[in-house]
PDB file of C-alpha atoms in Angstrom:
ATOM      1  CA  MET A   1      80.819  75.897  97.557  1.00  0.00           C
ATOM      2  CA  TYR A   2      83.728  77.623  98.662  1.00  0.00           C
ATOM      3  CA  ILE A   3      83.571  80.276 101.802  1.00  0.00           C
ATOM      4  CA  PHE A   4      86.155  83.395 101.837  1.00  0.00           C
ATOM      5  CA  TRP A   5      85.795  85.178 105.249  1.00  0.00           C
ATOM      6  CA  ASP A   6      87.614  88.562 105.739  1.00  0.00           C
ATOM      7  CA  ASN A   7      87.253  88.637 109.583  1.00  0.00           C
ATOM      8  CA  SER A   8      88.537  92.100 110.217  1.00  0.00           C
ATOM      9  CA  ASN A   9      86.290  93.735 107.799  1.00  0.00           C
ATOM     10  CA  ILE A  10      83.195  92.023 109.270  1.00  0.00           C
ATOM     11  CA  HIS A  11      84.189  92.286 113.048  1.00  0.00           C
ATOM     12  CA  ILE A  12      85.441  95.909 112.979  1.00  0.00           C
ATOM     13  CA  SER A  13      82.465  97.075 110.804  1.00  0.00           C
ATOM     14  CA  GLY A  14      80.022  95.537 113.098  1.00  0.00           C
ATOM     15  CA  LEU A  15      81.606  96.961 116.235  1.00  0.00           C
ATOM     16  CA  GLU A  16      82.159 100.401 114.727  1.00  0.00           C
ATOM     17  CA  GLN A  17      79.324 100.876 112.568  1.00  0.00           C
ATOM     18  CA  VAL A  18      76.616  98.638 113.192  1.00  0.00           C
ATOM     19  CA  ARG A  19      76.731  98.244 117.018  1.00  0.00           C
ATOM     20  CA  PRO A  20      76.255 101.713 117.883  1.00  0.00           C
ATOM     21  CA  ILE A  21      73.029 101.811 115.589  1.00  0.00           C
ATOM     22  CA  VAL A  22      71.446  98.568 116.721  1.00  0.00           C
ATOM     23  CA  GLU A  23      72.527  98.205 120.273  1.00  0.00           C
ATOM     24  CA  PRO A  24      74.167 101.613 121.376  1.00  0.00           C
ATOM     25  CA  GLU A  25      73.925 100.858 124.944  1.00  0.00           C
ATOM     26  CA  ALA A  26      76.093  97.820 124.661  1.00  0.00           C
ATOM     27  CA  PRO A  27      79.645  98.212 125.638  1.00  0.00           C
ATOM     28  CA  ARG A  28      82.232  98.267 122.987  1.00  0.00           C
ATOM     29  CA  GLU A  29      84.630  96.042 124.654  1.00  0.00           C
ATOM     30  CA  LEU A  30      82.058  93.280 125.259  1.00  0.00           C
ATOM     31  CA  TYR A  31      80.933  93.003 121.496  1.00  0.00           C
ATOM     32  CA  ARG A  32      81.851  89.781 119.607  1.00  0.00           C
ATOM     33  CA  THR A  33      81.050  88.145 116.433  1.00  0.00           C
ATOM     34  CA  HIS A  34      79.251  84.625 116.688  1.00  0.00           C
ATOM     35  CA  PHE A  35      81.504  82.905 114.548  1.00  0.00           C
ATOM     36  CA  GLU A  36      79.520  79.591 114.702  1.00  0.00           C
ATOM     37  CA  ASN A  37      76.174  81.357 113.704  1.00  0.00           C
ATOM     38  CA  LEU A  38      77.771  83.300 110.881  1.00  0.00           C
ATOM     39  CA  PHE A  39      79.191  80.251 109.343  1.00  0.00           C
ATOM     40  CA  LYS A  40      75.813  78.595 109.617  1.00  0.00           C
ATOM     41  CA  LEU A  41      74.223  81.273 107.943  1.00  0.00           C
ATOM     42  CA  VAL A  42      76.438  81.420 104.905  1.00  0.00           C
ATOM     43  CA  LYS A  43      76.791  77.618 104.872  1.00  0.00           C
ATOM     44  CA  ARG A  44      73.251  76.866 105.219  1.00  0.00           C
ATOM     45  CA  ASP A  45      72.259  72.917 104.162  1.00  0.00           C
ATOM     46  CA  ARG A  46      75.093  72.922 101.662  1.00  0.00           C
ATOM     47  CA  ILE A  47      78.246  71.109 101.482  1.00  0.00           C
ATOM     48  CA  VAL A  48      81.294  73.335 101.912  1.00  0.00           C
ATOM     49  CA  ASP A  49      84.446  72.126  99.907  1.00  0.00           C
ATOM     50  CA  CYS A  50      86.588  74.684 101.653  1.00  0.00           C
ATOM     51  CA  ALA A  51      86.416  77.580 103.943  1.00  0.00           C
ATOM     52  CA  TYR A  52      89.132  80.099 104.647  1.00  0.00           C
ATOM     53  CA  LEU A  53      89.191  82.939 107.094  1.00  0.00           C
ATOM     54  CA  SER A  54      91.974  85.559 106.993  1.00  0.00           C
ATOM     55  CA  GLY A  55      92.964  87.645 109.991  1.00  0.00           C
ATOM     56  CA  SER A  56      95.523  88.873 112.275  1.00  0.00           C
ATOM     57  CA  VAL A  57      97.602  86.671 114.682  1.00  0.00           C
ATOM     58  CA  PRO A  58      95.554  86.487 118.149  1.00  0.00           C
ATOM     59  CA  PRO A  59      97.000  87.230 121.330  1.00  0.00           C
ATOM     60  CA  PRO A  60      98.807  84.192 122.866  1.00  0.00           C
ATOM     61  CA  ASN A  61      95.840  83.260 125.026  1.00  0.00           C
ATOM     62  CA  ASP A  62      93.218  83.436 122.517  1.00  0.00           C
ATOM     63  CA  GLN A  63      91.358  80.536 121.940  1.00  0.00           C
ATOM     64  CA  LEU A  64      89.138  81.649 118.917  1.00  0.00           C
ATOM     65  CA  TRP A  65      91.619  80.409 116.144  1.00  0.00           C
ATOM     66  CA  ASP A  66      91.409  76.808 117.830  1.00  0.00           C
ATOM     67  CA  TYR A  67      87.578  77.293 117.715  1.00  0.00           C
ATOM     68  CA  LEU A  68      87.574  78.179 114.166  1.00  0.00           C
ATOM     69  CA  THR A  69      89.903  75.230 113.068  1.00  0.00           C
ATOM     70  CA  ARG A  70      87.329  72.810 114.774  1.00  0.00           C
ATOM     71  CA  LEU A  71      84.725  74.197 112.417  1.00  0.00           C
ATOM     72  CA  ASN A  72      86.937  73.120 109.598  1.00  0.00           C
ATOM     73  CA  ILE A  73      87.763  76.717 108.472  1.00  0.00           C
ATOM     74  CA  LYS A  74      91.515  77.017 107.149  1.00  0.00           C
ATOM     75  CA  LEU A  75      93.033  80.033 108.746  1.00  0.00           C
ATOM     76  CA  GLN A  76      95.319  82.427 107.187  1.00  0.00           C
ATOM     77  CA  LEU A  77      96.809  84.296 110.032  1.00  0.00           C
ATOM     78  CA  LEU A  78      99.244  87.218 109.704  1.00  0.00           C
ATOM     79  CA  ASN A  79     101.242  89.534 111.887  1.00  0.00           C
ATOM     80  CA  LYS A  80      99.980  93.095 112.858  1.00  0.00           C
ATOM     81  CA  THR A  81     102.580  95.962 112.287  1.00  0.00           C
ATOM     82  CA  ALA A  82     104.545  97.270 115.055  1.00  0.00           C
ATOM     83  CA  ASP A  83     101.738  99.832 115.763  1.00  0.00           C
ATOM     84  CA  GLY A  84      99.280  97.053 115.898  1.00  0.00           C
ATOM     85  CA  LYS A  85      97.654  97.545 112.762  1.00  0.00           C
ATOM     86  CA  GLU A  86      96.622  94.882 110.367  1.00  0.00           C
ATOM     87  CA  GLN A  87      98.713  94.426 107.263  1.00  0.00           C
ATOM     88  CA  GLU A  88      97.031  94.912 103.733  1.00  0.00           C
ATOM     89  CA  SER A  89      98.530  91.514 103.226  1.00  0.00           C
ATOM     90  CA  VAL A  90      95.609  89.874 105.197  1.00  0.00           C
ATOM     91  CA  ASP A  91      93.240  91.044 102.247  1.00  0.00           C
ATOM     92  CA  MET A  92      95.643  90.027  99.789  1.00  0.00           C
ATOM     93  CA  SER A  93      96.208  86.757 100.983  1.00  0.00           C
ATOM     94  CA  LEU A  94      92.544  86.092 100.783  1.00  0.00           C
ATOM     95  CA  GLN A  95      92.206  87.250  97.300  1.00  0.00           C
ATOM     96  CA  ALA A  96      95.084  84.970  96.410  1.00  0.00           C
ATOM     97  CA  MET A  97      93.172  82.301  97.827  1.00  0.00           C
ATOM     98  CA  MET A  98      89.959  83.159  95.946  1.00  0.00           C
ATOM     99  CA  LEU A  99      91.847  83.345  92.523  1.00  0.00           C
ATOM    100  CA  ARG A 100      93.593  79.966  92.985  1.00  0.00           C
ATOM    101  CA  THR A 101      90.444  78.432  93.715  1.00  0.00           C
ATOM    102  CA  ALA A 102      88.819  79.906  90.714  1.00  0.00           C
ATOM    103  CA  ILE A 103      91.828  78.592  88.642  1.00  0.00           C
ATOM    104  CA  ASP A 104      92.203  74.992  90.221  1.00  0.00           C
ATOM    105  CA  PHE A 105      88.422  73.930  90.571  1.00  0.00           C
ATOM    106  CA  PRO A 106      85.667  73.789  88.390  1.00  0.00           C
ATOM    107  CA  PRO A 107      83.150  76.720  88.850  1.00  0.00           C
ATOM    108  CA  SER A 108      80.769  76.537  91.511  1.00  0.00           C
ATOM    109  CA  THR A 109      79.773  78.994  94.321  1.00  0.00           C
ATOM    110  CA  MET A 110      81.970  81.415  96.229  1.00  0.00           C
ATOM    111  CA  ALA A 111      80.507  82.917  99.286  1.00  0.00           C
ATOM    112  CA  ILE A 112      82.820  85.812 100.394  1.00  0.00           C
ATOM    113  CA  ILE A 113      82.294  87.367 103.651  1.00  0.00           C
ATOM    114  CA  THR A 114      83.439  91.178 103.450  1.00  0.00           C
ATOM    115  CA  GLY A 115      82.392  94.618 102.754  1.00  0.00           C
ATOM    116  CA  ASP A 116      85.766  95.878 101.335  1.00  0.00           C
ATOM    117  CA  GLY A 117      86.064  97.051  97.670  1.00  0.00           C
ATOM    118  CA  ALA A 118      89.398  99.213  98.113  1.00  0.00           C
ATOM    119  CA  GLY A 119      91.952  98.560  95.584  1.00  0.00           C
ATOM    120  CA  LYS A 120      89.983  99.131  92.565  1.00  0.00           C
ATOM    121  CA  GLN A 121      91.864 102.055  90.972  1.00  0.00           C
ATOM    122  CA  LEU A 122      94.971  99.707  91.057  1.00  0.00           C
ATOM    123  CA  GLY A 123      93.320  96.796  89.402  1.00  0.00           C
ATOM    124  CA  GLU A 124      93.460  94.956  92.610  1.00  0.00           C
ATOM    125  CA  GLY A 125      91.289  94.262  95.636  1.00  0.00           C
ATOM    126  CA  PHE A 126      87.956  92.391  96.050  1.00  0.00           C
ATOM    127  CA  LEU A 127      85.747  93.910  93.513  1.00  0.00           C
ATOM    128  CA  THR A 128      88.391  93.387  90.824  1.00  0.00           C
ATOM    129  CA  ASP A 129      89.010  89.820  91.604  1.00  0.00           C
ATOM    130  CA  ILE A 130      85.477  89.146  92.131  1.00  0.00           C
ATOM    131  CA  LYS A 131      84.768  90.403  88.647  1.00  0.00           C
ATOM    132  CA  ARG A 132      87.795  88.190  87.263  1.00  0.00           C
ATOM    133  CA  ILE A 133      86.224  85.166  88.820  1.00  0.00           C
ATOM    134  CA  LYS A 134      82.700  85.825  87.720  1.00  0.00           C
ATOM    135  CA  GLU A 135      83.516  87.007  84.237  1.00  0.00           C
ATOM    136  CA  LYS A 136      86.656  84.855  83.235  1.00  0.00           C
ATOM    137  CA  PHE A 137      85.799  81.644  85.254  1.00  0.00           C
ATOM    138  CA  GLY A 138      82.038  81.444  85.456  1.00  0.00           C
ATOM    139  CA  TRP A 139      81.590  81.228  89.167  1.00  0.00           C
ATOM    140  CA  GLU A 140      78.523  82.064  91.175  1.00  0.00           C
ATOM    141  CA  ILE A 141      79.123  84.835  93.607  1.00  0.00           C
ATOM    142  CA  GLU A 142      77.409  85.568  96.856  1.00  0.00           C
ATOM    143  CA  LEU A 143      78.423  88.435  99.172  1.00  0.00           C
ATOM    144  CA  TYR A 144      77.700  88.613 103.007  1.00  0.00           C
ATOM    145  CA  ALA A 145      78.383  92.124 104.148  1.00  0.00           C
ATOM    146  CA  TRP A 146      77.110  94.710 106.670  1.00  0.00           C
ATOM    147  CA  ASP A 147      75.249  97.116 104.647  1.00  0.00           C
ATOM    148  CA  ALA A 148      76.626 100.138 106.718  1.00  0.00           C
ATOM    149  CA  SER A 149      80.011  99.747 105.657  1.00  0.00           C
ATOM    150  CA  CYS A 150      79.912  97.677 102.331  1.00  0.00           C
ATOM    151  CA  ASN A 151      81.733  99.243  99.519  1.00  0.00           C
ATOM    152  CA  MET A 152      78.774 100.794  97.148  1.00  0.00           C
ATOM    153  CA  LYS A 153      80.524  99.605  93.873  1.00  0.00           C
ATOM    154  CA  LEU A 154      81.195  96.090  95.182  1.00  0.00           C
ATOM    155  CA  LYS A 155      77.657  95.779  96.436  1.00  0.00           C
ATOM    156  CA  GLN A 156      76.007  97.047  93.201  1.00  0.00           C
ATOM    157  CA  TYR A 157      78.196  94.608  91.084  1.00  0.00           C
ATOM    158  CA  ILE A 158      77.036  91.656  93.452  1.00  0.00           C
ATOM    159  CA  ILE A 159      73.340  92.964  93.303  1.00  0.00           C
ATOM    160  CA  GLU A 160      73.561  92.784  89.517  1.00  0.00           C
ATOM    161  CA  ASN A 161      75.837  89.634  89.032  1.00  0.00           C
ATOM    162  CA  GLY A 162      75.396  87.659  92.033  1.00  0.00           C
ATOM    163  CA  SER A 163      73.621  87.362  95.445  1.00  0.00           C
ATOM    164  CA  TYR A 164      73.848  89.890  98.373  1.00  0.00           C
ATOM    165  CA  THR A 165      72.862  89.432 101.829  1.00  0.00           C
ATOM    166  CA  ARG A 166      72.695  92.171 104.345  1.00  0.00           C
ATOM    167  CA  LEU A 167      74.180  91.060 107.685  1.00  0.00           C
ATOM    168  CA  GLU A 168      72.139  93.664 109.672  1.00  0.00           C
ATOM    169  CA  ASP A 169      69.262  91.217 109.051  1.00  0.00           C
ATOM    170  CA  TYR A 170      70.919  88.923 111.258  1.00  0.00           C
ATOM    171  CA  TYR A 171      72.579  90.869 113.742  1.00  0.00           C
ATOM    172  CA  ASP A 172      71.120  89.123 116.698  1.00  0.00           C
ATOM    173  CA  SER A 173      72.353  85.827 115.794  1.00  0.00           C
ATOM    174  CA  ILE A 174      75.773  86.556 114.374  1.00  0.00           C
ATOM    175  CA  THR A 175      76.898  88.925 117.083  1.00  0.00           C
ATOM    176  CA  PHE A 176      76.682  88.583 120.934  1.00  0.00           C
ATOM    177  CA  ILE A 177      77.521  90.831 123.883  1.00  0.00           C
ATOM    178  CA  GLN A 178      79.700  89.005 126.306  1.00  0.00           C
ATOM    179  CA  LYS A 179      78.040  88.410 129.586  1.00  0.00           C
ATOM    180  CA  ASP A 180      74.862  89.933 128.647  1.00  0.00           C
ATOM    181  CA  ARG A 181      73.397  88.876 125.224  1.00  0.00           C
ATOM    182  CA  LYS A 182      73.781  85.371 123.464  1.00  0.00           C
ATOM    183  CA  GLY A 183      73.755  85.001 119.619  1.00  0.00           C
ATOM    184  CA  SER A 184      70.111  83.717 118.721  1.00  0.00           C
ATOM    185  CA  GLU A 185      70.113  80.508 116.610  1.00  0.00           C
ATOM    186  CA  PRO A 186      70.356  81.953 112.847  1.00  0.00           C
ATOM    187  CA  TYR A 187      67.419  82.021 110.480  1.00  0.00           C
ATOM    188  CA  TYR A 188      67.737  82.412 106.905  1.00  0.00           C
ATOM    189  CA  ARG A 189      64.928  84.828 105.600  1.00  0.00           C
ATOM    190  CA  ALA A 190      67.067  87.118 103.715  1.00  0.00           C
ATOM    191  CA  VAL A 191      69.090  84.528 101.807  1.00  0.00           C
ATOM    192  CA  LYS A 192      67.810  83.527  98.235  1.00  0.00           C
ATOM    193  CA  PRO A 193      66.484  80.100  98.110  1.00  0.00           C
ATOM    194  CA  LEU A 194      68.608  77.621  95.977  1.00  0.00           C
ATOM    195  CA  THR A 195      67.377  76.575  92.630  1.00  0.00           C
TER     196      THR A 195
END
């Protein structure tokens, strides 16, 4: 299996859309994604051929990317714009890796951690590329997304053609509040059993 992780989409959606509903008293600035537990949730007991995470270059003292490298996740880090915003090229770099993987390797499973479905009108974006990968190359597709922010067309396509996992069902294990709540050990109740 291959994992493709849209870090910004997952982290920002959890912070801005899920935390205020599930844990409104939690300080925004202390919210964190529990990367190891999210990786465990997606991986389960399967062998990961390769995992890619796309995101922005961290501040110089940030140890997060070193930690992810120790989990054997390949990082695609891109600079933010001058005003501190993330470039669209972050999504595009991850989508390019998905397409290269589909072309270069025999069909297997792609687990995609995002909820972003932008770009469909232009014939690009996660939804369009997932359709290409599924329909032209025969890959199995799994989507892990915050239901609160998942693009509805992307979600519907995956429900009909793959496996969809709501990350809200795992909020306590895949997030933590720094200095307050640790992420619990992940459990796998919502993940479809492997056949």
